[in-house]
Amino acid sequence: MQSSVIEMIYTHRFEVIEQWKNEMITIQENEFTKSSPQRVLTHINQEFADLIIGTLEMDEEEGRQHLRSFSERLIHSGWPLSYFTKGLQQFRRVLLSLMTTDNTIPSSKVFETFQETENWIDSIVNQMVDEYTGSWEHTLEIQKLALQELSAPLIPVFEHISVMPLIGTIDTERAKLIMENLLEGIIEHRSQVVLIDITGVPVVDTMVAHHIIQAAEAVRLVGAECILVGIRPEIAQTIVNLGIDLGKFPTKSTLRKGIESGLERTNRQIVNL
Amino acid sequence: MSVQSNVEVHSEWGIVSARQAGRNLAKELGFAGVDQARITTAISELARNIYLYAEKGEIVLEGIEGKEAGGAKRGLKIVAKDQGPGIKSIREVMEDGYTTSGGLGAGLPGVKRLMDEFDIDSVAGEGTEITTIKWLR
Ligand SMILES: Nc1ncnc2c1ncn2[C@@H]1O[C@H](COP(=O)(O)OP(=O)(O)OP(=O)(O)O)[C@@H](O)[C@H]1O
Ligand SMILES: [Mg+2]
């Protein structure tokens, strides 16, 4: 940026910041900022203004770093991005109005000065947006992983017997996970019988049925057995209407009966003492 | 008559929302649990076919009234529309086990059995419109 522009902003910085802070009060109708104490807001605003002005005398990399650590802190405490994008727009407005009233800028330079100011504020906006989206993507990634782990768990309940309780909608992504987790889990736990519990699956259509059939066949190929449990009466009827033949698979109405059957198949039983 | 609801289908989420809308309407109209499941499953099949074969389209749901010997009857109508590749041979796709995607080929004949009335209108290269009704009894 031209030194004359920097100088101009510098000499006027106190009145710019003062004006800007007054404008910022109107932005504070936001839910989040409304609930934060005035003291915190004042502090954040001051820090933010100092940082914006401060970037003028830092080199690019240094400026980025300061902005990053500032953003990180705010993201962490849950400040909305919109507060800062609005804040920066406001800042630009204050600066531009100052420039049009300040006659130290020769009229031939006005356009250039405007442009430089725009670029400077834009780059700050861009970086803040980048920091925020980067952090959102990161969070999304973590949540996706957590969901993956939750969405098709294979739980060893007895020696050689495992259960996979399925709850919620099964889409193609999840169907793939079911297959992978089943096969990996069977090897890991040395299961001989796995119970797939579909009590919590709201809709069993041809796609879901097909995936379950394929999974059961794959289970058989690795030397184990699949028992389908938790078929609700209305689901049983729709499966029959669809013309899907589950006759090849052992099915049990409840998880409990399935476990009993699994114990039997592995030559054990539960007895009352 | 009650308002109709349209659900756009262009992702797997569209399938889930169409099902949800269907289940709610079926409940509202007074269908019992088993028929709610039948209607929801039929919507799932039709919406998934749209997503798989036509990429996008819409499911229109409507509570309707019809005539029968004893007077009026109420029902739920599902219309699945798309501007996809269309179906060349309707006879073929209605056969159990016919599939071009390595599926079970049970979807369309299944929907016909799940519901009371069923009609396919399709022009190859232009699109498909499937209309199906379940009557309340
Ligand atoms: N909306 C559509 N547009 C074009 N072709 C379709 C459409 N719906 C179905 N088809 C064709 O009809 C065939 C049979 O459909 P159907 O739903 O009965 O079985 P599927 O989708 O192949 O397998 P499943 O539904 O059992 O998982 C499909 O394989 C596809 O070729
Ligand atoms: Mg289908």
Coordinates of N, CA and C in Angstrom, one line a residue, chain A residues 40-139:
Chain A
V40 N -16.9 -7.5 27.4 CA -16.3 -8.4 26.5 C -16.3 -7.8 25.1
L41 N -17.5 -7.3 24.7 CA -17.7 -6.7 23.4 C -16.7 -5.5 23.1
T42 N -16.7 -4.7 24.1 CA -15.8 -3.5 24.0 C -14.3 -4.0 23.8
H43 N -14.0 -5.0 24.6 CA -12.6 -5.5 24.5 C -12.3 -6.1 23.1
I44 N -13.3 -6.9 22.6 CA -13.1 -7.6 21.3 C -13.0 -6.5 20.2
N45 N -13.9 -5.5 20.3 CA -13.9 -4.5 19.3 C -12.6 -3.7 19.2
Q46 N -12.1 -3.4 20.4 CA -10.8 -2.7 20.5 C -9.7 -3.5 19.9
E47 N -9.7 -4.8 20.3 CA -8.6 -5.6 19.8 C -8.7 -5.8 18.3
F48 N -9.9 -6.0 17.8 CA -10.2 -6.1 16.4 C -9.7 -4.9 15.6
A49 N -10.1 -3.7 16.1 CA -9.7 -2.5 15.5 C -8.2 -2.3 15.4
D50 N -7.5 -2.6 16.6 CA -6.1 -2.5 16.7 C -5.4 -3.4 15.7
L51 N -6.0 -4.6 15.5 CA -5.4 -5.6 14.6 C -5.6 -5.1 13.2
I52 N -6.7 -4.6 12.8 CA -6.9 -4.2 11.5 C -5.9 -3.1 11.1
I53 N -5.8 -2.1 12.0 CA -4.9 -1.0 11.8 C -3.5 -1.5 11.8
G54 N -3.2 -2.4 12.8 CA -1.9 -3.0 12.9 C -1.4 -3.7 11.7
T55 N -2.3 -4.4 10.9 CA -1.8 -5.1 9.8 C -1.1 -4.2 8.8
L56 N -1.4 -2.8 8.9 CA -0.8 -1.9 7.9 C 0.7 -1.9 8.1
E57 N 1.2 -2.0 9.3 CA 2.7 -1.9 9.4 C 3.4 -3.2 9.6
M58 N 2.6 -4.3 9.5 CA 3.2 -5.6 9.5 C 3.5 -6.1 8.1
D59 N 4.4 -7.0 7.9 CA 4.5 -7.6 6.6 C 3.4 -8.6 6.4
E60 N 3.2 -9.1 5.2 CA 2.1 -9.9 4.9 C 2.0 -11.1 5.8
E61 N 3.1 -11.8 5.9 CA 3.1 -13.0 6.7 C 2.7 -12.8 8.2
E62 N 3.3 -11.8 8.7 CA 3.1 -11.4 10.1 C 1.6 -11.1 10.3
G63 N 1.1 -10.3 9.4 CA -0.3 -9.9 9.5 C -1.2 -11.1 9.5
R64 N -0.9 -12.1 8.6 CA -1.7 -13.3 8.5 C -1.7 -14.1 9.8
Q65 N -0.5 -14.1 10.4 CA -0.4 -14.9 11.6 C -1.2 -14.3 12.8
H66 N -1.1 -12.9 12.9 CA -1.9 -12.3 13.9 C -3.4 -12.5 13.7
L67 N -3.8 -12.4 12.5 CA -5.2 -12.6 12.1 C -5.6 -14.0 12.4
R68 N -4.7 -14.9 12.1 CA -5.1 -16.3 12.3 C -5.3 -16.6 13.8
S69 N -4.3 -16.1 14.7 CA -4.5 -16.5 16.1 C -5.7 -15.7 16.7
F70 N -6.0 -14.5 16.2 CA -7.2 -13.8 16.6 C -8.4 -14.6 16.2
S71 N -8.5 -15.1 14.9 CA -9.7 -15.8 14.5 C -9.8 -17.1 15.2
E72 N -8.7 -17.8 15.4 CA -8.8 -19.1 16.1 C -9.5 -19.0 17.5
R73 N -9.1 -17.9 18.2 CA -9.6 -17.7 19.5 C -11.1 -17.5 19.4
L74 N -11.5 -16.7 18.4 CA -12.9 -16.3 18.3 C -13.8 -17.5 17.9
I75 N -13.2 -18.3 17.0 CA -13.9 -19.5 16.5 C -14.2 -20.4 17.7
H76 N -13.1 -20.5 18.5 CA -13.1 -21.4 19.6 C -14.2 -21.0 20.6
S77 N -14.4 -19.7 20.8 CA -15.4 -19.2 21.8 C -16.7 -19.0 21.1
G78 N -16.8 -19.4 19.8 CA -18.2 -19.4 19.2 C -18.7 -18.1 18.6
W79 N -17.8 -17.1 18.4 CA -18.2 -15.8 17.8 C -18.7 -16.1 16.4
P80 N -19.8 -15.5 16.0 CA -20.2 -15.7 14.6 C -19.3 -14.9 13.6
L81 N -19.1 -15.5 12.5 CA -18.3 -14.9 11.4 C -18.9 -13.6 11.0
S82 N -20.3 -13.7 10.9 CA -21.0 -12.5 10.3 C -20.7 -11.2 11.1
Y83 N -20.4 -11.3 12.4 CA -20.1 -10.2 13.2 C -18.8 -9.5 12.6
F84 N -17.9 -10.3 12.2 CA -16.6 -9.7 11.7 C -16.7 -9.3 10.3
T85 N -17.5 -10.0 9.5 CA -17.6 -9.5 8.1 C -18.4 -8.2 8.1
K86 N -19.4 -8.2 8.9 CA -20.2 -6.9 9.0 C -19.3 -5.8 9.5
G87 N -18.5 -6.2 10.5 CA -17.6 -5.2 11.1 C -16.6 -4.6 10.1
L88 N -16.1 -5.5 9.3 CA -15.1 -5.0 8.3 C -15.8 -4.2 7.2
Q89 N -17.0 -4.5 6.9 CA -17.7 -3.7 5.9 C -17.9 -2.3 6.5
Q90 N -18.3 -2.3 7.8 CA -18.5 -1.0 8.5 C -17.2 -0.2 8.5
F91 N -16.1 -0.9 8.7 CA -14.8 -0.3 8.8 C -14.4 0.4 7.5
R92 N -14.7 -0.3 6.4 CA -14.4 0.2 5.1 C -15.3 1.5 4.9
R93 N -16.5 1.4 5.3 CA -17.4 2.6 5.1 C -16.9 3.8 5.8
V94 N -16.4 3.6 7.0 CA -15.9 4.7 7.8 C -14.7 5.3 7.1
L95 N -13.8 4.4 6.7 CA -12.6 4.9 6.0 C -12.9 5.6 4.7
L96 N -13.8 5.1 3.9 CA -14.1 5.7 2.7 C -14.7 7.1 2.9
S97 N -15.5 7.2 3.9 CA -16.2 8.5 4.1 C -15.1 9.5 4.6
L98 N -14.2 9.0 5.3 CA -13.1 9.9 5.8 C -12.3 10.4 4.6
M99 N -12.0 9.5 3.7 CA -11.2 9.9 2.5 C -11.9 11.0 1.7
T100 N -13.2 10.8 1.6 CA -13.9 11.8 0.7 C -14.0 13.2 1.4
T101 N -13.8 13.2 2.7 CA -13.9 14.5 3.4 C -12.5 15.0 3.7
D102 N -11.5 14.2 3.6 CA -10.1 14.6 3.9 C -9.5 15.2 2.6
N103 N -9.2 16.5 2.7 CA -8.7 17.1 1.5 C -7.2 17.0 1.3
T104 N -6.5 16.2 2.2 CA -5.1 16.0 2.0 C -4.8 15.1 0.9
I105 N -5.8 14.3 0.4 CA -5.6 13.4 -0.7 C -5.8 14.2 -2.0
P106 N -4.8 14.3 -2.8 CA -5.0 15.0 -4.1 C -6.1 14.2 -4.9
S107 N -7.0 15.0 -5.6 CA -8.1 14.4 -6.3 C -7.6 13.3 -7.3
S108 N -6.5 13.5 -7.9 CA -6.0 12.6 -8.9 C -5.7 11.2 -8.2
K109 N -5.5 11.2 -6.9 CA -5.2 9.9 -6.2 C -6.4 9.2 -5.6
V110 N -7.5 9.9 -5.6 CA -8.7 9.4 -4.8 C -9.0 8.0 -5.2
F111 N -9.1 7.8 -6.6 CA -9.5 6.5 -7.0 C -8.6 5.4 -6.6
E112 N -7.3 5.7 -6.8 CA -6.3 4.7 -6.4 C -6.4 4.4 -4.9
T113 N -6.5 5.4 -4.1 CA -6.6 5.3 -2.7 C -7.8 4.4 -2.3
F114 N -8.9 4.7 -2.9 CA -10.1 3.9 -2.7 C -9.8 2.4 -2.9
Q115 N -9.2 2.2 -4.1 CA -8.9 0.8 -4.5 C -8.0 0.1 -3.5
E116 N -7.0 0.8 -3.1 CA -6.1 0.2 -2.2 C -6.7 -0.2 -0.9
T117 N -7.6 0.7 -0.4 CA -8.3 0.4 0.8 C -9.2 -0.8 0.7
E118 N -9.9 -0.8 -0.5 CA -10.8 -1.9 -0.7 C -10.0 -3.3 -0.7
N119 N -8.9 -3.3 -1.4 CA -8.1 -4.5 -1.5 C -7.6 -4.9 -0.1
W120 N -7.2 -3.9 0.7 CA -6.7 -4.2 2.0 C -7.8 -4.9 2.9
I121 N -8.9 -4.2 2.9 CA -10.0 -4.8 3.7 C -10.5 -6.2 3.2
D122 N -10.6 -6.2 1.8 CA -11.0 -7.5 1.2 C -10.1 -8.7 1.7
S123 N -8.8 -8.4 1.7 CA -7.9 -9.5 2.0 C -8.1 -9.9 3.5
I124 N -8.4 -9.0 4.3 CA -8.7 -9.4 5.7 C -10.0 -10.2 5.8
V125 N -11.0 -9.7 5.1 CA -12.3 -10.5 5.0 C -12.0 -11.9 4.5
N126 N -11.3 -12.0 3.4 CA -11.0 -13.3 2.8 C -10.3 -14.2 3.8
Q127 N -9.3 -13.7 4.5 CA -8.6 -14.6 5.4 C -9.5 -15.0 6.5
M128 N -10.3 -14.1 7.0 CA -11.2 -14.5 8.2 C -12.2 -15.6 7.7
V129 N -12.7 -15.4 6.5 CA -13.7 -16.4 6.0 C -13.0 -17.8 5.8
D130 N -11.7 -17.7 5.3 CA -11.0 -18.9 5.1 C -10.7 -19.6 6.4
E131 N -10.3 -18.9 7.4 CA -10.1 -19.5 8.7 C -11.3 -20.1 9.3
Y132 N -12.5 -19.4 9.2 CA -13.7 -20.0 9.7 C -14.1 -21.2 8.9
T133 N -14.1 -21.2 7.6 CA -14.5 -22.4 6.8 C -13.6 -23.5 7.1
G134 N -12.3 -23.2 7.1 CA -11.4 -24.3 7.4 C -11.7 -25.0 8.7
S135 N -12.1 -24.2 9.7 CA -12.4 -24.8 11.0 C -13.7 -25.6 10.9
W136 N -14.7 -25.1 10.2 CA -16.0 -25.8 10.0 C -15.8 -27.1 9.3
E137 N -14.9 -27.1 8.3 CA -14.7 -28.3 7.5 C -14.0 -29.4 8.4
H138 N -13.1 -28.9 9.3 CA -12.4 -29.7 10.2 C -13.4 -30.4 11.2
T139 N -14.3 -29.6 11.7 CA -15.3 -30.1 12.6 C -16.2 -31.1 11.9

